[in-house]
Short mmCIF file of C-alpha atoms and ligand atoms in Angstrom, two decimals:
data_model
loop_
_atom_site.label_atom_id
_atom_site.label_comp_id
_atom_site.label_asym_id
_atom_site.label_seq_id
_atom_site.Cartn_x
_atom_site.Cartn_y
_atom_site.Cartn_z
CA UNK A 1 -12.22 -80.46 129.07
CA UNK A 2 -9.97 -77.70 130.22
CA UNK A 3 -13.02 -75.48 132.12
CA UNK A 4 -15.25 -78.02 132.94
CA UNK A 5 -16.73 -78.90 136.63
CA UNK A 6 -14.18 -81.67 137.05
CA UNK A 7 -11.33 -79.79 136.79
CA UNK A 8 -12.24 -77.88 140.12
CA UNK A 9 -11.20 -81.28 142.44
CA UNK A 10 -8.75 -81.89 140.84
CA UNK A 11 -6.66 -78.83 141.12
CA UNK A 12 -8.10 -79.02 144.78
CA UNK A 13 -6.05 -82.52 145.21
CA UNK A 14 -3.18 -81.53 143.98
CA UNK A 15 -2.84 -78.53 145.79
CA UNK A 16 -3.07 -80.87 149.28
CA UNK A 17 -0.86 -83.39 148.02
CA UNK A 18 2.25 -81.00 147.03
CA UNK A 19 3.10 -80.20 151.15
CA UNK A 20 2.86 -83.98 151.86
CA UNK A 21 5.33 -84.69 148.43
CA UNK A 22 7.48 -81.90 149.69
CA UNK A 23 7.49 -83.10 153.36
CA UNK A 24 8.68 -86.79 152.42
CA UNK A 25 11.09 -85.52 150.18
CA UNK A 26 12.37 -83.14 153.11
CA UNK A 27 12.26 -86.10 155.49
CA UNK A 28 14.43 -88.65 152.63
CA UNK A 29 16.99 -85.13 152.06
CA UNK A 30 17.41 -85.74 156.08
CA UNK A 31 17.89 -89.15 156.25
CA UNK A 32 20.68 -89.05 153.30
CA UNK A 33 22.45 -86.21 155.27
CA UNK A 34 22.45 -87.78 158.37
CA UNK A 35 22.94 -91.45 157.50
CA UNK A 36 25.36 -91.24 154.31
CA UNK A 37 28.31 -89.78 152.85
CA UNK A 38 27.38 -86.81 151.53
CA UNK A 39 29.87 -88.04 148.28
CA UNK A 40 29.24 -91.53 147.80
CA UNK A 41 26.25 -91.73 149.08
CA UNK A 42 27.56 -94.93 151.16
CA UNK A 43 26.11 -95.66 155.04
CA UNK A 44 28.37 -93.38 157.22
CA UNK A 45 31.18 -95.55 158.28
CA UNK A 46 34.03 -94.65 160.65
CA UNK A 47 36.64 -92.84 159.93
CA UNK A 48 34.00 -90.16 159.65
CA UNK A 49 35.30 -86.69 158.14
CA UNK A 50 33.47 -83.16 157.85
CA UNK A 51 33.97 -80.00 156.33
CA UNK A 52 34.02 -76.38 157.09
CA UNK A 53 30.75 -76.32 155.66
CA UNK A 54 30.31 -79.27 158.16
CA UNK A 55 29.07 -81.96 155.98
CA UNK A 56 29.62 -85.71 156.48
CA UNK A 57 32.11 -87.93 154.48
CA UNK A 58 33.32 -91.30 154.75
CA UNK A 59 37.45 -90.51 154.88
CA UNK A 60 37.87 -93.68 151.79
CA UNK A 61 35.45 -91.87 149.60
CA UNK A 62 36.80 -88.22 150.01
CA UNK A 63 40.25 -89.84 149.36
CA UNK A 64 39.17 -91.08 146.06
CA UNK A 65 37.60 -87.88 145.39
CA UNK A 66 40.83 -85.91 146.16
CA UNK A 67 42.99 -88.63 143.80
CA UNK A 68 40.15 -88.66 141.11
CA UNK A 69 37.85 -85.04 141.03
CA UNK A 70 35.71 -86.95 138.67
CA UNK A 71 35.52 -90.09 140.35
CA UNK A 72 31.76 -88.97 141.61
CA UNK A 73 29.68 -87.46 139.23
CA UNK A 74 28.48 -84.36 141.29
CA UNK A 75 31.81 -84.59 143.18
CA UNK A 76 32.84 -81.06 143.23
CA UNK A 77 29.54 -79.78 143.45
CA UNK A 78 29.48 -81.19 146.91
CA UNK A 79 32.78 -80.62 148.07
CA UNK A 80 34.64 -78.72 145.22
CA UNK A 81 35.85 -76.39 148.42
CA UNK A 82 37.96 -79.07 149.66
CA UNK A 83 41.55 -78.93 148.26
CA UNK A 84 43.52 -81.22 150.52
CA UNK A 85 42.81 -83.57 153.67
CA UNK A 86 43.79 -80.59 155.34
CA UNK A 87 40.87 -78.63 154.75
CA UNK A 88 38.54 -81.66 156.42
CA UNK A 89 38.83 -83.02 159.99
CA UNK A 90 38.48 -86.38 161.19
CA UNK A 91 35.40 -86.79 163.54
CA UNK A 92 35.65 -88.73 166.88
CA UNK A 93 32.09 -89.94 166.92
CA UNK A 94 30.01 -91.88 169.59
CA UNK A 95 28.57 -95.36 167.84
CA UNK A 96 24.95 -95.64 169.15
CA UNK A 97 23.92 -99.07 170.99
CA UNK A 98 20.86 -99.30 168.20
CA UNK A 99 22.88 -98.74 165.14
CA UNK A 100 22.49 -102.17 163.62
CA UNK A 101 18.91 -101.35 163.35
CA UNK A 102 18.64 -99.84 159.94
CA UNK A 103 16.21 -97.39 160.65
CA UNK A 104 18.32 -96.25 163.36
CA UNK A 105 21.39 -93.36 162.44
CA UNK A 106 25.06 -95.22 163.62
CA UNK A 107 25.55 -92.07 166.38
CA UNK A 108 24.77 -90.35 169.12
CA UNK A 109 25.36 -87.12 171.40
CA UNK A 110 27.83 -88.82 173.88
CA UNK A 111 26.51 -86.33 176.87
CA UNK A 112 23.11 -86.28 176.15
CA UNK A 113 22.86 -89.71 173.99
CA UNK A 114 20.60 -88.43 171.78
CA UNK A 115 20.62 -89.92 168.11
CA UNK A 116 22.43 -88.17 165.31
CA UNK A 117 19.09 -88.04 163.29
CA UNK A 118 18.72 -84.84 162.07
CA UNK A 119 16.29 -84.22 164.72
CA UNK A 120 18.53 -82.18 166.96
CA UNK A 121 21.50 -79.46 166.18
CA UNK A 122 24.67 -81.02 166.45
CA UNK A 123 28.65 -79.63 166.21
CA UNK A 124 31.80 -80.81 166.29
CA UNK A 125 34.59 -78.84 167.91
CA UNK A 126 37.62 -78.01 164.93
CA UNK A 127 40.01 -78.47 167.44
CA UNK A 128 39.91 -82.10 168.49
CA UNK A 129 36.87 -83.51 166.35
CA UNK A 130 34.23 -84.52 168.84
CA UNK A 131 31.07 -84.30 167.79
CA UNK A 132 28.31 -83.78 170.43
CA UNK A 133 24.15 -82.64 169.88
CA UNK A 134 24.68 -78.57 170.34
CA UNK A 135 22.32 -78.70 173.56
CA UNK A 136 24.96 -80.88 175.66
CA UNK A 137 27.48 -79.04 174.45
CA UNK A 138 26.46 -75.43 175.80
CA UNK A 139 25.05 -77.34 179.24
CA UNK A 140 29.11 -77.62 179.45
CA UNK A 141 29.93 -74.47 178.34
CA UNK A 142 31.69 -72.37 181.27
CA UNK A 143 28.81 -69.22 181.80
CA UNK A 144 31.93 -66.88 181.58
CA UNK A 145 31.09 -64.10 178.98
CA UNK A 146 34.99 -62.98 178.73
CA UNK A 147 36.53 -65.83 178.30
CA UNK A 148 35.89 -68.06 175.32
CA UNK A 149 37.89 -70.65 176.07
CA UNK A 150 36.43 -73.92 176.46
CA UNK A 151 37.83 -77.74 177.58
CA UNK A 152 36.46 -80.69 175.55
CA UNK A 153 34.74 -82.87 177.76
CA UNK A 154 35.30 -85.75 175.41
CA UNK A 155 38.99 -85.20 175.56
CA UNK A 156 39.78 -82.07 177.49
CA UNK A 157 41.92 -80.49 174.75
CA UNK A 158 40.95 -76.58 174.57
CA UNK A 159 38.75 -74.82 171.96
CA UNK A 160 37.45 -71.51 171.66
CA UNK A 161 33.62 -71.78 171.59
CA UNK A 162 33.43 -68.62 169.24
CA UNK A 163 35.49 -69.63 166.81
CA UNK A 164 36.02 -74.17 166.73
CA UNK A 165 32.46 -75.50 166.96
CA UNK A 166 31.34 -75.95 163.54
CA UNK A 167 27.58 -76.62 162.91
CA UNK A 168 26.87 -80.31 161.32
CA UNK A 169 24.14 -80.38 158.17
CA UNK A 170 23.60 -76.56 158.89
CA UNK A 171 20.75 -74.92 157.14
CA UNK A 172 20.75 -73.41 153.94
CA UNK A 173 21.03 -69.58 155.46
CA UNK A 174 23.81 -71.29 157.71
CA UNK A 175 25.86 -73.00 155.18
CA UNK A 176 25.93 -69.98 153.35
CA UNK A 177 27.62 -67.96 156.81
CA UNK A 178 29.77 -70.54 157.16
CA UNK A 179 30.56 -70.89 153.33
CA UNK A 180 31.24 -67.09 153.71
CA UNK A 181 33.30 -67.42 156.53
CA UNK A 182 35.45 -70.32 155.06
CA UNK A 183 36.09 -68.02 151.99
CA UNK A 184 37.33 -65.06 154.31
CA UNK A 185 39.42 -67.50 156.34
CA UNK A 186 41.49 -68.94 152.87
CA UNK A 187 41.62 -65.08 151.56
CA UNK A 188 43.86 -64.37 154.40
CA UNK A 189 45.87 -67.48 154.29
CA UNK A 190 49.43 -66.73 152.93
CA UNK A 191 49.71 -66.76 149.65
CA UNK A 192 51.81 -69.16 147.68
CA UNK A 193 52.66 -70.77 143.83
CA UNK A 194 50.27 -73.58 144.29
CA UNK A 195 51.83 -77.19 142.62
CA UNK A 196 48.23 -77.22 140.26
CA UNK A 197 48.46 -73.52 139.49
CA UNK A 198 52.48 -73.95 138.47
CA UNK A 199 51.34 -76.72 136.43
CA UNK A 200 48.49 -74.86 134.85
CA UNK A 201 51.08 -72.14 133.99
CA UNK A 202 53.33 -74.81 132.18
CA UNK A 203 50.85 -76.16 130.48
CA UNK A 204 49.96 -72.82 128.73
CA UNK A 205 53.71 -71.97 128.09
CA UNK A 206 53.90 -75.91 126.29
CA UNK A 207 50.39 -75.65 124.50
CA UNK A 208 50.80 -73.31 121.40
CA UNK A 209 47.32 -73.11 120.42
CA UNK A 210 44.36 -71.16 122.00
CA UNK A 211 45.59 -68.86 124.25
CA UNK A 212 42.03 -67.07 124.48
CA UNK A 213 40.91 -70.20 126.46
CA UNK A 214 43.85 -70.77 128.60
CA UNK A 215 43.95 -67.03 129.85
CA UNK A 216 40.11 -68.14 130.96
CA UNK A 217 40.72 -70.78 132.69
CA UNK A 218 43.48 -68.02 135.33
CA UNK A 219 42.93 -69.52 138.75
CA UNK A 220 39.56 -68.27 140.36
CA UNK A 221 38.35 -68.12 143.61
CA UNK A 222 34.80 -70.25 143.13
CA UNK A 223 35.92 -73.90 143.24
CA UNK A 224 33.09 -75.56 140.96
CA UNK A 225 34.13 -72.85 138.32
CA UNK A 226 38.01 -73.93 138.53
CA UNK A 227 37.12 -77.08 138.35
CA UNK A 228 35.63 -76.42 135.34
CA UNK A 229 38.54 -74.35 133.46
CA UNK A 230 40.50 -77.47 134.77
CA UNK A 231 38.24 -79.61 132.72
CA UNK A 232 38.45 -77.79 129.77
CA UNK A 233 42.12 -77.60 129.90
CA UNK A 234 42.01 -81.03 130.55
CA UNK A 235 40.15 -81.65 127.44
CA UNK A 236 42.31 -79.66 125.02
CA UNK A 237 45.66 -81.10 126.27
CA UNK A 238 43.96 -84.52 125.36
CA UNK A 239 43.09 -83.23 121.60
CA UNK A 240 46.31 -81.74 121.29
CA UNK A 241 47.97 -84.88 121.90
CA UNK A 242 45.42 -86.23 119.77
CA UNK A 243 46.08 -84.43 116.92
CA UNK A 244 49.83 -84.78 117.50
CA UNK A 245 50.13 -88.57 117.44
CA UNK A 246 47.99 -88.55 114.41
CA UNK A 247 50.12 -86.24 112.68
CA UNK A 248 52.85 -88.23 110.39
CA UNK A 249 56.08 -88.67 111.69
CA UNK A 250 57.36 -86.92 108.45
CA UNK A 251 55.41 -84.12 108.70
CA UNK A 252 56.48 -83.75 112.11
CA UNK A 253 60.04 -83.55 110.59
CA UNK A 254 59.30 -80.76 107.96
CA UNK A 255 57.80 -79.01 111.29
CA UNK A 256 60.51 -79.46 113.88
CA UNK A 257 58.31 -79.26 116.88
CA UNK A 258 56.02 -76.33 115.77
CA UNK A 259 52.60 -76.43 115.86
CA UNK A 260 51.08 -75.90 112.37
CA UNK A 261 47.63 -74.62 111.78
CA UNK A 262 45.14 -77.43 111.57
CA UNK A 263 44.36 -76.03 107.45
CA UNK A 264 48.41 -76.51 106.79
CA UNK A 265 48.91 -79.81 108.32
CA UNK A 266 46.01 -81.62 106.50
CA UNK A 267 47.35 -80.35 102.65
CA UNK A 268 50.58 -80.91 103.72
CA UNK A 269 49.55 -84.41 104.60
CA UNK A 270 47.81 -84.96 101.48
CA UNK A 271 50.84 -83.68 99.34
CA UNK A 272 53.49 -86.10 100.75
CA UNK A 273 51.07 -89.12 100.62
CA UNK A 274 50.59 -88.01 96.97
CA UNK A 275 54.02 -88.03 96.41
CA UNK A 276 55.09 -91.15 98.26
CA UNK A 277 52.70 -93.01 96.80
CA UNK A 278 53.98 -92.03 92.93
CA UNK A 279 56.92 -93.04 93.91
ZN1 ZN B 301 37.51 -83.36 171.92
#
């Protein structure tokens, strides 16, 4: 069947039909940018947050995220680069008239009123928060080249228009700037004994066994992949304890509080229930 005439069309349709697939899948990757929570995938709902990367969260859901890292599945694939509230700010957002219309996004520019669709640019200013589309922003912007220095017209606190308007839903090529830029900004922060990395080191000092893995899992600077050595350290603690409770309480006592080798504790299980059990 393979080279037959009627494999011709075929290959013909599918070739038109894979720009129209991709274009309504581009269209529904818009939509669930613009409309939802980029974690919970929830209608956007005031109080709004977003990201140096400038992606959109509802606050409750990044919360639960920040108390829970798995409580989403592809949480910190999404926003593994946020450690603490700190590193998001709270958006001050202009509800559109038409938002109860489902079809219609919840926001709009406040200078220029267009809708927060994805059709348009838009930024919010670090600073303050406000979001506006990018075009009414720069109609604002003072024309002087020296001075970068700008006043919010939403609430007139200052921002530098270099450095505090952060791009919303950027493009790929953008997201990786700013992801680039983000990283740069935290390399320069001052450095300090995090709590989770003073834990970490604890936790190797208290776990006897495989050191190999815990020297792995040394703090790194790519979030998803700490998350990961967190996981796995996560995971051993949890057989550890495991394989302590079901240790005997007797054996524990010819131990002390040393860790035996797995081999040692299961014969010298099997000898004392031997000899208990004679007696
Ligand atoms: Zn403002």
């Amino acid at each position: 069947m393979g080279n037959d005439g009627g494999s011709i069309p075929d290959r013909r349709d599918l070739v038109r039909t894979k720009p129209k697939a991709e274009q309504a899948d581009k269209a529904n990757q818009t939509r669930a940018r613009w409309f939802f929570c980029a974690l919970s995938k929830r209608r956007l709902q005031e109080p709004v947050v977003s990201c140096a990367l400038g992606k959109l969260y509802n606050k409750d859901a990044l919360l639960e995220y920040l108390l829970d890292r798995s409580a989403f599945g592809d949480g910190d694939t999404i926003c593994g680069h946020i450690r603490s509230l700190k590193d998001v700010k709270t958006l001050t957002l202009t509800p559109n008239p038409a938002r109860d219309e489902p079809e219609r996004p919840q926001f709009i520019c406040p200078l220029s009123h267009k809708e927060m669709n994805g059709g348009q640019p838009f930024v919010y200013i670090s600073a303050c928060g406000c979001v506006f589309s990018q075009a009414g922003l720069k109609t604002l912007s003072s024309t002087s080249n020296t001075d970068t220095l700008d006043v919010c017209p939403q609430c007139a606190n200052k921002f530098d228009r270099l450095k505090d308007v952060v791009m919303i839903n950027p493009s790929t090529e953008e997201e990786e700037r700013m992801r680039v830029a983000m990283e740069e900004k935290r390399l320069a922060e001052p450095v300090k004994k995090s709590k989770k990395r003073k834990a970490k080191d604890e936790a190797a000092v208290d776990g006897g066994e495989g050191p190999k893995k815990k020297k792995a899992s040394a703090p790194s600077l790519n979030p998803s992949i700490a998350a990961a050595s967190r996981a796995v350290v996560k995971s051993l603690a949890q057989e550890e304890s495991k394989r302590k409770a079901e240790m005997s309480d007797a054996v524990k006592s010819l131990y002390g509080d040393g860790l035996p080798k797995k081999k040692e504790t299961f014969m010298t299980m099997g000898t004392f229930t031997r000899v208990s059990c004679s007696r």
